[in-house]
Short mmCIF file of C-alpha atoms in Angstrom, two decimals:
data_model
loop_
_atom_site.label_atom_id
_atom_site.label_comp_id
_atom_site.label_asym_id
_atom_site.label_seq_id
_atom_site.Cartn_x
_atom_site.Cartn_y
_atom_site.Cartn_z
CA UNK A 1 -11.69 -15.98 17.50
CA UNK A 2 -12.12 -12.44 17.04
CA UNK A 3 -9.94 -9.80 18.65
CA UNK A 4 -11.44 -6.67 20.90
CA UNK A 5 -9.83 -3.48 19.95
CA UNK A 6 -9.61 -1.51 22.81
CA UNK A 7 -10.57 2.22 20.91
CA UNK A 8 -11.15 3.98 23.92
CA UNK A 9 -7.09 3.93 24.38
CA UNK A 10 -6.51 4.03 21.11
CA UNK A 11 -8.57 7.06 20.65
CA UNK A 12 -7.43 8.92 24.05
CA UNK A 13 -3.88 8.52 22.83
CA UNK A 14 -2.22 7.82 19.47
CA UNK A 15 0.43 5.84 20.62
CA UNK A 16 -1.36 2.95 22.15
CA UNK A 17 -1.58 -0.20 20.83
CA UNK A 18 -4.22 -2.16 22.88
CA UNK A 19 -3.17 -4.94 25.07
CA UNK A 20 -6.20 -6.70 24.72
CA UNK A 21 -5.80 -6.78 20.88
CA UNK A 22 -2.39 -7.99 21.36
CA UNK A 23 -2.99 -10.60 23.41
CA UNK A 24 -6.01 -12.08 21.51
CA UNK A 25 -3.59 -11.74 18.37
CA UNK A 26 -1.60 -14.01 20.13
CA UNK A 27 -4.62 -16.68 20.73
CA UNK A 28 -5.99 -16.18 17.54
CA UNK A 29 -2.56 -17.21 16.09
CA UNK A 30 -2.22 -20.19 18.22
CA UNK A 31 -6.33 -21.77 17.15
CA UNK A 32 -5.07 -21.14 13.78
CA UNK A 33 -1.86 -23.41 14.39
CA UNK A 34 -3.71 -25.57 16.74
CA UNK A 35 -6.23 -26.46 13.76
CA UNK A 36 -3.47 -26.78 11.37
CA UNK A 37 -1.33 -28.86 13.64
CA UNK A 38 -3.10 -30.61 15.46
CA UNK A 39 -3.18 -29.05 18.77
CA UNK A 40 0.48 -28.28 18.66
CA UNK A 41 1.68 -25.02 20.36
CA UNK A 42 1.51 -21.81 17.48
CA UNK A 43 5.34 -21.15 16.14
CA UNK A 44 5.65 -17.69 14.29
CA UNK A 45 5.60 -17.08 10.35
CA UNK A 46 9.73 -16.97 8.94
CA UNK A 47 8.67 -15.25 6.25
CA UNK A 48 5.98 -12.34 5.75
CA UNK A 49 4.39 -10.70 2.28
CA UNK A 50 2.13 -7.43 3.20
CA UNK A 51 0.34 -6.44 0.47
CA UNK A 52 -1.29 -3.68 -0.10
CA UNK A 53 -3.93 -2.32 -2.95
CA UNK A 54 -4.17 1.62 -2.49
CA UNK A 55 -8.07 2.89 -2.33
CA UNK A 56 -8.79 -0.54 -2.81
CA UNK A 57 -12.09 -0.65 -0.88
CA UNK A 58 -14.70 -2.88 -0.61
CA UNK A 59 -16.64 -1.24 -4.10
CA UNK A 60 -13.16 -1.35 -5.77
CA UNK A 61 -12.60 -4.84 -5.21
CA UNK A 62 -15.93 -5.72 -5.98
CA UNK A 63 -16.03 -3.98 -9.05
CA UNK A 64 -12.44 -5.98 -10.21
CA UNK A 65 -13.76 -9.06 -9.41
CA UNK A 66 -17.20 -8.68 -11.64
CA UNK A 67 -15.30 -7.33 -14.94
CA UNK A 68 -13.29 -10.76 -14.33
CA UNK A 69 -16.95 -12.54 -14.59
CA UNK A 70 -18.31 -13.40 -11.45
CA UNK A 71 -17.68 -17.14 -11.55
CA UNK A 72 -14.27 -16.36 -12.19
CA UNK A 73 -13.23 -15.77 -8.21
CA UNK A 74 -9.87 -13.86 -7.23
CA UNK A 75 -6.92 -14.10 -5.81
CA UNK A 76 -7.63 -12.63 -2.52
CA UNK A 77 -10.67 -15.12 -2.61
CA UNK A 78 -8.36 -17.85 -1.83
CA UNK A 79 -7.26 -16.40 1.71
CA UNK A 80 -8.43 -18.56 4.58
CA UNK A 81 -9.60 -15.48 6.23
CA UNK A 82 -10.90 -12.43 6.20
CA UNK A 83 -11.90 -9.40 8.94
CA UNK A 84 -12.59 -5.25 8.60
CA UNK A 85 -10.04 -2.67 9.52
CA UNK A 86 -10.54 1.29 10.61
CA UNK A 87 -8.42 3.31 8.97
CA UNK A 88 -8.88 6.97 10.84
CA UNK A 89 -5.90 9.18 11.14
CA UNK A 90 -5.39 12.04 14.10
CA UNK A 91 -5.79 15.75 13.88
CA UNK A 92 -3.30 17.98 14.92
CA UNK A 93 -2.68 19.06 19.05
CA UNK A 94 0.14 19.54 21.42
CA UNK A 95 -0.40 16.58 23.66
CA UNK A 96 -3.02 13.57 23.72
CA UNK A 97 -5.53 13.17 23.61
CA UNK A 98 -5.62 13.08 19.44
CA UNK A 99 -9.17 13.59 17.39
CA UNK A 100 -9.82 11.48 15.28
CA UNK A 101 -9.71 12.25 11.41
CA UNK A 102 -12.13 9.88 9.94
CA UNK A 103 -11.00 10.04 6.34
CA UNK A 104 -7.43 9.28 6.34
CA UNK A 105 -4.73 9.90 3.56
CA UNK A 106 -2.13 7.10 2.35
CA UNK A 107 0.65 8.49 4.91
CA UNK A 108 -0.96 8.14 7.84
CA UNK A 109 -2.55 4.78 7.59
CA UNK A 110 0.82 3.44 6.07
CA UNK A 111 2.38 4.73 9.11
CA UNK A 112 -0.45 2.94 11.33
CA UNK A 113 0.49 -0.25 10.50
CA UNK A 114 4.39 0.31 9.61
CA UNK A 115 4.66 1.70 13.62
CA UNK A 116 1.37 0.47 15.48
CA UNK A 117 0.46 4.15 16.28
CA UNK A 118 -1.89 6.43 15.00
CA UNK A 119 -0.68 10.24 13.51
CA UNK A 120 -1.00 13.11 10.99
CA UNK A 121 -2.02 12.92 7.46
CA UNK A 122 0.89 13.51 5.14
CA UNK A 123 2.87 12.43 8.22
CA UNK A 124 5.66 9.39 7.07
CA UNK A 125 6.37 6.99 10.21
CA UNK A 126 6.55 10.36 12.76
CA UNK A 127 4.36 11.09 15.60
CA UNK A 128 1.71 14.09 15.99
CA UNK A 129 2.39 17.29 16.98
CA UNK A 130 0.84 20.58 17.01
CA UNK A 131 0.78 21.36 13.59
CA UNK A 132 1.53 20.16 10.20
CA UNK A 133 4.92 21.95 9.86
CA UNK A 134 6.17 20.40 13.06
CA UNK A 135 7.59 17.58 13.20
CA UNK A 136 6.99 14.81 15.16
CA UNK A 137 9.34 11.95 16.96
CA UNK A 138 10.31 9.37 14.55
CA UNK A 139 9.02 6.20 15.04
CA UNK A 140 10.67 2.33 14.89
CA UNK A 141 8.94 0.57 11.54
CA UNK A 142 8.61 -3.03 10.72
CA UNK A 143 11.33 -2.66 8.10
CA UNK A 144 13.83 -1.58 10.79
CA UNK A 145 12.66 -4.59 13.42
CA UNK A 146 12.62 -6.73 10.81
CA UNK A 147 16.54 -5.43 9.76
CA UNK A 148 17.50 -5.88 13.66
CA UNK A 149 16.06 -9.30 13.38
CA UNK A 150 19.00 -9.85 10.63
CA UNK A 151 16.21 -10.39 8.04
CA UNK A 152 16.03 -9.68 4.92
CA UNK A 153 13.51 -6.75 3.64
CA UNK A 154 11.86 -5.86 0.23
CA UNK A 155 9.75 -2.50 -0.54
CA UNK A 156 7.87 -3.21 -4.04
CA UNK A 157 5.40 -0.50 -5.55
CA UNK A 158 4.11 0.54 -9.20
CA UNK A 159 4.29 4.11 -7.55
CA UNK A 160 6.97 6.08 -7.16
CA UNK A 161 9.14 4.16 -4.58
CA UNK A 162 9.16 7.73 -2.52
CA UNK A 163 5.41 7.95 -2.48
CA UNK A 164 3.26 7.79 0.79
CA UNK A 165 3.07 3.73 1.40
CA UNK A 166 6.44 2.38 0.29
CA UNK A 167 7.82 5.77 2.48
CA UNK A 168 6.55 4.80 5.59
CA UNK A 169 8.46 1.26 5.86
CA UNK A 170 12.16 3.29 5.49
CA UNK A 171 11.84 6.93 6.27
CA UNK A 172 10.56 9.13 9.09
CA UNK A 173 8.98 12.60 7.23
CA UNK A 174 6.68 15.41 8.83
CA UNK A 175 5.30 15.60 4.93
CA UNK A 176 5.07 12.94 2.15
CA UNK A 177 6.06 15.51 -0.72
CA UNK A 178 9.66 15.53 0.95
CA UNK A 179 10.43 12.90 -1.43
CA UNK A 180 13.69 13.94 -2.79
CA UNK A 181 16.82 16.23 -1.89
CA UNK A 182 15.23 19.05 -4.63
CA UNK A 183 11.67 18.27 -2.75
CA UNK A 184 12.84 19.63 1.01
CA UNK A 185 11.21 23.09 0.95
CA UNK A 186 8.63 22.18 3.15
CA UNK A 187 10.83 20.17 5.58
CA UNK A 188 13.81 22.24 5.75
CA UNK A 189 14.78 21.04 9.41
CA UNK A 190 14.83 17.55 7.92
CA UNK A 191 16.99 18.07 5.32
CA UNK A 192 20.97 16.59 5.17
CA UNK A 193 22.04 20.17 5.02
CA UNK A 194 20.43 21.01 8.22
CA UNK A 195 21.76 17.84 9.89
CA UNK A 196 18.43 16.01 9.10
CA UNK A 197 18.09 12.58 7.86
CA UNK A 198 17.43 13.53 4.31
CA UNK A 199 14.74 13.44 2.00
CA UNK A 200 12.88 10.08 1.74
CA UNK A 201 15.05 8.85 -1.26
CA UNK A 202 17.99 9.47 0.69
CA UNK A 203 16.24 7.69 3.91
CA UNK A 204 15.55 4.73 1.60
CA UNK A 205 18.98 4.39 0.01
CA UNK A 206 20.81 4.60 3.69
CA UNK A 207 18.50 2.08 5.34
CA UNK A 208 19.63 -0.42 2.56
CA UNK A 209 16.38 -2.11 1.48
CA UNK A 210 17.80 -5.45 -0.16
CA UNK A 211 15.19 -5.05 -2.72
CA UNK A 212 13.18 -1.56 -3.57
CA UNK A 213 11.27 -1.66 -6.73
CA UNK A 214 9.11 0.87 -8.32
CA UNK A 215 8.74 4.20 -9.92
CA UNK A 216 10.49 7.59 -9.21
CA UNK A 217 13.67 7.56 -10.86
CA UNK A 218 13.55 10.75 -10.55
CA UNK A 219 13.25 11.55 -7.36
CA UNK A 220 17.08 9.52 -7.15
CA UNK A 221 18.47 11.53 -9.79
CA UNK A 222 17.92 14.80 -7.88
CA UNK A 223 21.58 16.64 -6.43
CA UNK A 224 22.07 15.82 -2.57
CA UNK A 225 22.53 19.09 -1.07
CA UNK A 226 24.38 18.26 2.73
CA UNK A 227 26.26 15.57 4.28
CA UNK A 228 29.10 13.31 2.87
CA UNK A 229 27.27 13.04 -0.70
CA UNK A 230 26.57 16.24 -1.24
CA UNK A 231 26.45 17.64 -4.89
CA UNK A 232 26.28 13.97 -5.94
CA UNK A 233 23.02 12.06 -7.30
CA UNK A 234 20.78 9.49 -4.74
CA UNK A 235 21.78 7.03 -7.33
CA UNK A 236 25.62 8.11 -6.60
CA UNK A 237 24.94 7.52 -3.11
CA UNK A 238 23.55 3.66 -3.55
CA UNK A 239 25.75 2.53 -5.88
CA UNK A 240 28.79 3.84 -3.44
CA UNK A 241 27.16 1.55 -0.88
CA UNK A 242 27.02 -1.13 -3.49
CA UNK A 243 23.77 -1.39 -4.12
CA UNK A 244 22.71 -2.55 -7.75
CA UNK A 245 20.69 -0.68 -9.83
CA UNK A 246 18.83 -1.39 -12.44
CA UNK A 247 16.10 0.63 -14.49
CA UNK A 248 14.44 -2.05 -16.70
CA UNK A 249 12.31 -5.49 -16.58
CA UNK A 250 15.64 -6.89 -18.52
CA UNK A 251 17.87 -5.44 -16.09
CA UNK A 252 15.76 -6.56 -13.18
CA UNK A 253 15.24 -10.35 -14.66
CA UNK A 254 19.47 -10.22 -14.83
CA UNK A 255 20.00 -9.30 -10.67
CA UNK A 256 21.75 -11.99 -8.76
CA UNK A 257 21.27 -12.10 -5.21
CA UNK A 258 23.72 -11.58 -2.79
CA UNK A 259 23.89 -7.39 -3.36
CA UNK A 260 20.81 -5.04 -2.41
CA UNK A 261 19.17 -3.98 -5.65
CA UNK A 262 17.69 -0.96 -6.44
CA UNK A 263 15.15 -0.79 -9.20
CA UNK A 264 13.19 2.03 -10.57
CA UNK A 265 11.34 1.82 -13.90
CA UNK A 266 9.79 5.08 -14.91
CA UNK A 267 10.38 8.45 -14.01
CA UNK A 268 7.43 8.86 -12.31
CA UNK A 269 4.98 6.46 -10.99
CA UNK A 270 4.74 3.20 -13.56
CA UNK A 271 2.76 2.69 -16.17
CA UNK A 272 -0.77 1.70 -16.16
CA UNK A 273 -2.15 -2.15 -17.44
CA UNK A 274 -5.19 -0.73 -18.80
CA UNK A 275 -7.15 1.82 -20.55
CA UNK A 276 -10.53 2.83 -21.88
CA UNK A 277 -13.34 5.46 -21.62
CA UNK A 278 -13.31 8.58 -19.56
CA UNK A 279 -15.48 9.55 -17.21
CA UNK A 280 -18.34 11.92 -18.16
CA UNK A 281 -21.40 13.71 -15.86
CA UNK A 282 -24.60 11.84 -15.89
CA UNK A 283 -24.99 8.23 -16.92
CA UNK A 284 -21.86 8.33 -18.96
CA UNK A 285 -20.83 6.44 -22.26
CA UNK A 286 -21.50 3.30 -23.96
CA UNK A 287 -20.59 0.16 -22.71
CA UNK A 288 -17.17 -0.93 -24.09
CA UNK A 289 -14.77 -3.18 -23.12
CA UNK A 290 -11.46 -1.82 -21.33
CA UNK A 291 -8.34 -2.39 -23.31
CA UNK A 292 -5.74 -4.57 -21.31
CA UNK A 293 -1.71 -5.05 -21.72
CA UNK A 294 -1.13 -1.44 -22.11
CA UNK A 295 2.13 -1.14 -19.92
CA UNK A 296 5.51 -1.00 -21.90
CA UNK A 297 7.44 -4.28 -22.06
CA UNK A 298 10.41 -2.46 -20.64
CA UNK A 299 8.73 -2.01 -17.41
CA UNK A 300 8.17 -5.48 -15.26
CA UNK A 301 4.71 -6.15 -13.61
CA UNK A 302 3.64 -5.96 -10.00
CA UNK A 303 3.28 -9.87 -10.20
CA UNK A 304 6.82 -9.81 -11.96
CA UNK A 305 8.61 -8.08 -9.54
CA UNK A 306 6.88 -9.64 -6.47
CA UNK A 307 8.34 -13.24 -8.11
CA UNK A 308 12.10 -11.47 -8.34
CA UNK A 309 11.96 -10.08 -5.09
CA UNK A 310 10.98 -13.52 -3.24
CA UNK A 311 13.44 -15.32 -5.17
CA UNK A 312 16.13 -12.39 -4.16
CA UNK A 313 14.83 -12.15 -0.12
CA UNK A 314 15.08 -15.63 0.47
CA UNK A 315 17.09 -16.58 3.33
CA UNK A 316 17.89 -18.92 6.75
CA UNK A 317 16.52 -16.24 9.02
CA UNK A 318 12.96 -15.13 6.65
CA UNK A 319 12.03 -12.08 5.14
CA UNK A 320 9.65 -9.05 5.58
CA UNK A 321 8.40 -7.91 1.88
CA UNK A 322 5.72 -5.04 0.89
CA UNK A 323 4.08 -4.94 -2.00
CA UNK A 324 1.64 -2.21 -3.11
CA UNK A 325 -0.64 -1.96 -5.70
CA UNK A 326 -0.49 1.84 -6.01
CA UNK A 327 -2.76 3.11 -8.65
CA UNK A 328 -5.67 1.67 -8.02
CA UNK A 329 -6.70 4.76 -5.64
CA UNK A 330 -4.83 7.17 -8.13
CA UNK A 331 -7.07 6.00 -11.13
CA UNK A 332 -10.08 6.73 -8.82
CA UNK A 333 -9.35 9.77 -8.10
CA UNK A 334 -8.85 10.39 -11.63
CA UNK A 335 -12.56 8.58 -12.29
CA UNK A 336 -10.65 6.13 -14.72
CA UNK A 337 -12.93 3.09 -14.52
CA UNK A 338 -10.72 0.85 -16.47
CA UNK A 339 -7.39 2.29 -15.23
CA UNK A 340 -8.60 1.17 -11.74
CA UNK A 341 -9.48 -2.28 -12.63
CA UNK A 342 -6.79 -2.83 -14.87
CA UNK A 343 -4.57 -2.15 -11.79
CA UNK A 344 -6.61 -4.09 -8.96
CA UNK A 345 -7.08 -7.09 -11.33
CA UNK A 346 -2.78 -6.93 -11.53
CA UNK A 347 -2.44 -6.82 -8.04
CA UNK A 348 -4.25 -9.43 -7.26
CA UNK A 349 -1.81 -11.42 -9.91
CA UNK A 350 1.04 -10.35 -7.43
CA UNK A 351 -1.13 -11.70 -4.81
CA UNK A 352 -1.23 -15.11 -6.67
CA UNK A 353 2.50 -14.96 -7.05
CA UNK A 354 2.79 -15.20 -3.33
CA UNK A 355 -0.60 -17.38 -2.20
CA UNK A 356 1.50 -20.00 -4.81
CA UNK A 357 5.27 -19.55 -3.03
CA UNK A 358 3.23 -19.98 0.02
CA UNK A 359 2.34 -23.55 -1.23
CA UNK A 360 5.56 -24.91 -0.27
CA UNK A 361 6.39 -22.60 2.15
CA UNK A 362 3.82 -22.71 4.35
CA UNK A 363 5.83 -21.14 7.33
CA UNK A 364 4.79 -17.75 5.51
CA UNK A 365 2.09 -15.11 6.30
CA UNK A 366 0.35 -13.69 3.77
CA UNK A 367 -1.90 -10.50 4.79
CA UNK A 368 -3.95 -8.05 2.22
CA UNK A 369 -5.82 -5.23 2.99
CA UNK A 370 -6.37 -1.58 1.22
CA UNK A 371 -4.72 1.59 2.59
CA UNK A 372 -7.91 3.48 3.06
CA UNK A 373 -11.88 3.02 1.41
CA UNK A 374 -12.36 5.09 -2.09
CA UNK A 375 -14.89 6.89 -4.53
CA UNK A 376 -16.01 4.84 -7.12
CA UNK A 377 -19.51 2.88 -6.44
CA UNK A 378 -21.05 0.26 -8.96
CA UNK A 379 -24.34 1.50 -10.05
CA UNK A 380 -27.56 0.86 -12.11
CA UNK A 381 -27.17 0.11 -15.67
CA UNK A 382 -30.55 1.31 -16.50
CA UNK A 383 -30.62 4.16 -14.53
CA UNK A 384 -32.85 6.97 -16.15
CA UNK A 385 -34.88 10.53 -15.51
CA UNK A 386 -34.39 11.64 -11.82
CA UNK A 387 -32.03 8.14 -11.28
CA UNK A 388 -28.80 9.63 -13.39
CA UNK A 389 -25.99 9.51 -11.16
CA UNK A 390 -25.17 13.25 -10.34
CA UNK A 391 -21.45 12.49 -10.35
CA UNK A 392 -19.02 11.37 -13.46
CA UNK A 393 -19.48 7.99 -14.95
CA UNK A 394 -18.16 5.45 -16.38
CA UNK A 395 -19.91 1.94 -18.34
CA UNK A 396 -17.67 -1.25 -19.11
CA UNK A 397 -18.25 -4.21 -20.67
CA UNK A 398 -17.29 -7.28 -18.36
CA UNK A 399 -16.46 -10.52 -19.21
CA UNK A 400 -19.62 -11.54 -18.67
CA UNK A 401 -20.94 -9.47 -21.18
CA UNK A 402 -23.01 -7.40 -18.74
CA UNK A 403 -22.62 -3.68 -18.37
CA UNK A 404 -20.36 -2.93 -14.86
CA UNK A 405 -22.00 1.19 -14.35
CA UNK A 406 -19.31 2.87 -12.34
CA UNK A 407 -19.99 6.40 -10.77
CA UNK A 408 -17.65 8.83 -9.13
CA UNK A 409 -18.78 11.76 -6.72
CA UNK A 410 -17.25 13.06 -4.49
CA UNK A 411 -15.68 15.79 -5.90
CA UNK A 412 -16.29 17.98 -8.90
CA UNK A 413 -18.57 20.50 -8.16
CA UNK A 414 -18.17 24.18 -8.38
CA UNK A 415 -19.30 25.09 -5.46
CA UNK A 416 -22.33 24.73 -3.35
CA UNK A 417 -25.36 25.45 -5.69
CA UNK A 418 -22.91 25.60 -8.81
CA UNK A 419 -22.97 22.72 -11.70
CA UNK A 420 -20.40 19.85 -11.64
CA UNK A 421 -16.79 21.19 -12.72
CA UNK A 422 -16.28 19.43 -16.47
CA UNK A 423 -13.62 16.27 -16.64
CA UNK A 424 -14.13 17.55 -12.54
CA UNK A 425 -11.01 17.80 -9.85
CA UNK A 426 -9.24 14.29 -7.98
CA UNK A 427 -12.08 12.43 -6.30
CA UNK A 428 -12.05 11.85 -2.32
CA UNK A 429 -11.07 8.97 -0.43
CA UNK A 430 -13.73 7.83 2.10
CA UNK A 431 -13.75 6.62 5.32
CA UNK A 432 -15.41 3.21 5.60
CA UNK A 433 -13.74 0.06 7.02
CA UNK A 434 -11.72 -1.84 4.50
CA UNK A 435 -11.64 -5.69 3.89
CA UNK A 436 -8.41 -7.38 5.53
CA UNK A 437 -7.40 -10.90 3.88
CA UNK A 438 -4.79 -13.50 5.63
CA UNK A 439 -3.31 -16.91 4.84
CA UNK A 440 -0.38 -18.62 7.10
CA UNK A 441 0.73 -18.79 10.29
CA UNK A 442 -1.29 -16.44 12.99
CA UNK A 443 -4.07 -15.14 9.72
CA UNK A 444 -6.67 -15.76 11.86
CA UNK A 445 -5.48 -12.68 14.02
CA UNK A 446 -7.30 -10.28 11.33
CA UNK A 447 -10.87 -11.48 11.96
CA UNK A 448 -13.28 -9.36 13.24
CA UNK A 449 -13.23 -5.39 13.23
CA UNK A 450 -10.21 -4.34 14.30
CA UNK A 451 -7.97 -1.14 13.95
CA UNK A 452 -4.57 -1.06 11.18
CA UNK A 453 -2.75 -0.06 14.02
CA UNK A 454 -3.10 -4.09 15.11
CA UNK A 455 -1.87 -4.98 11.52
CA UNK A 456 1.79 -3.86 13.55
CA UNK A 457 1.35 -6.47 15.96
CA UNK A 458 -0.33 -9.15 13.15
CA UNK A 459 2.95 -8.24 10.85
CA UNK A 460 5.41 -9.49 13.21
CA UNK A 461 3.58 -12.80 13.24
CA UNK A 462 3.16 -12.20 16.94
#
């Protein structure tokens, strides 16, 4: 069955979620339990695992699968179904109704389907408003229905735990870069000084994730500047609520459940599996082969810390756990060919670890989608004369033994009439639909062309 979205609303006004498309969520849940059951009325998913592959668009996916060796299917490929998602954000005005933006940034299509309403770019789980230095009203996530529902919730990401999709689950921000109490400049409203909620680090250690995973340690080691913790660490501030932190794939493979945990690998964002050529203008290099198992042993894998936080979440009442695959869209923006695949072909691991848990608990929904579309396209091989790609490029061997042509352009120019800027700027996102995957109870509510803004409803396993 395939859901209507109703876009007219959803278009006149940001906040609406369409009734239509939650109602035929509802019926599309209940064929998929009907077939599975036998006719049987539809009973909600206990558990749910969101995961999500930044910039992983259609070409992206495509492109992982083929270095693999195109008999060799995916992960993803063994979700029952599959549907197409919008992804456009809102531009700035006092009151509805909201224009769209067609070419959305991580923020604002995290907080689409973390709140079921449309806002901002740059904007973390907070409504539009007039302008980008205004901030919005907050608005309720899954993470905090989930937390009312006495659940259990886990935030996993190979990003910096404070970056735009892992944010928008546990914090409410008028800007993304707000990250950490030394990061408040541009929020100063917002800040614990100023009576705000804090920066997101401080958002994410007082909502009390039972499991947050990731980069950014040092966004946590910044100096809280207002409230009861002030002049002391984020770190300070979880382990007084007794949350247990860790800062290693040892450390993380030691955590007992029973205590939130708090575990952040690198300072930054994590490590990347893979490496290989760079990008260069034109057709690029010679086909080689991309060099895989390049992260440090002392930081755990996606797939790694997806398994630790299932085994840690599980509980009577079910969990809600997201898991992002972050660098994918970073390593296209950077046109790194092999740093992209290396990172969608790991995610897609982490999406095995769950499809298998799934297995014998089949009372769990499983949905997979990409934050917004991306640059990279796959190419000619033999492209020659007037056929050169006029962007950067990249050629990989695949497993196959074919050459996988990858081409990047949508940024590094000069200027209009000026040659292409050398090693060239971060690459665009785009603005094309992205694939939406789904396994368990109620998947069959993502087929069809819908909006993320339904994902809120789908996520609830309503």
């Amino acid at each position: 069955m395939i859901r209507k979205k109703a876009f007219v609303a959803a278009f006149a006004a940001a906040s609406v979620i369409a009734a239509a498309g939650m109602a035929s969520a509802a019926a599309g849940g209940a064929f998929d339990s009907a077939e599975a059951k036998g006719g049987h009325p539809r009973r909600g998913p206990k558990n749910v695992i969101f995961f999500l592959g930044d910039g992983m668009g259609t070409q992206e996916i495509t492109a992982a699968r083929y270095y693999q060796g195109v008999q060799n299917k995916l992960n993803v490929d063994r979700a029952k179904y599959t549907g197409f998602d919008t992804t456009y954000s809102v531009k700035p005005a006092a009151k509805p109704p909201y224009l769209p933006d067609y070419d959305p940034d991580s923020a604002s299509t995290g907080s689409s389907w973390a709140t079921g309403k449309k806002t901002l770019d740059e904007r973390i789980s907070q409504g539009p408003s007039s302008a980008e230095n205004v901030p919005g009203t907050n608005y309720q996530t899954l993470l905090e229905l989930a937390q009312k529902r006495g659940q259990k919730v886990g935030d996993v990401s190979t990003a910096e735990v404070t970056d735009a999709t892992p944010a928008v689950l546990a914090s409410h921000m008028s800007l993304r870069g707000c990250q950490g109490p030394a990061d408040m400049a541009a929020c100063p409203k917002e800040s614990k000084a100023a009576g705000g909620l804090g920066s997101i680090a401080e958002q994410e250690v007082d909502h009390k994730v039972d499991v947050l995973l990731g980069g950014g340690r040092g966004r946590f080691e910044q100096q809280i500047t207002g409230g009861p913790y002030a002049g002391k660490t984020v770190v300070d501030q979880a382990k007084d609520k007794g949350i247990q932190y860790v800062t290693d794939a040892a450390g993380l493979k030691s955590v007992k459940a029973g205590k939130p945990v708090l575990g952040l690998f690198s300072k930054s964002n994590m490590s990347l599996e893979w490496s290989g050529p760079a990008a260069s203008l034109g057709k690029g290099n010679a086909p080689q082969a991309c060099k895989e198992n390049q992260r440090p042993a002392n930081e755990p894998s996606l797939a790694d810390m997806t398994a630790k936080a299932i085994s840690l979440l599980e509980n009577k009442k079910g969990f809600f756990l997201q898991v992002e695959g972050a660098s994918i869209d970073k390593q296209d923006h950077a046109t790194n060919a092999c740093g992209q695949l290396g990172e969608t072909v790991n995610f897609d691991k982490a999406v095995g670890v769950a499809l298998d848990y799934q297995k014998t608990h089949p009372d769990t929904l499983i949905v997979i989608t990409a934050d917004h579309s991306h640059t990279s396209q796959i190419v000619g091989e033999d492209a020659s004369g007037t056929g050169l790609p006029t962007g950067y490029s990249t050629n990989v061997t695949t497993k196959d033994g074919q050459t996988l042509s990858l081409t990047y352009g949508t940024a590094g120019y000069g200027g209009e009439g000026k040659a292409p800027v050398a090693g060239g700027p971060s690459q665009q996102h785009t603005g094309a639909v992205v694939p939406v995957w789904a396994n368990g109870p109620g998947a069959d509510a993502v087929l069809g062309t819908n909006d993320h803004t339904d994902l809120f409803t789908v996520l609830q396993g309503k």
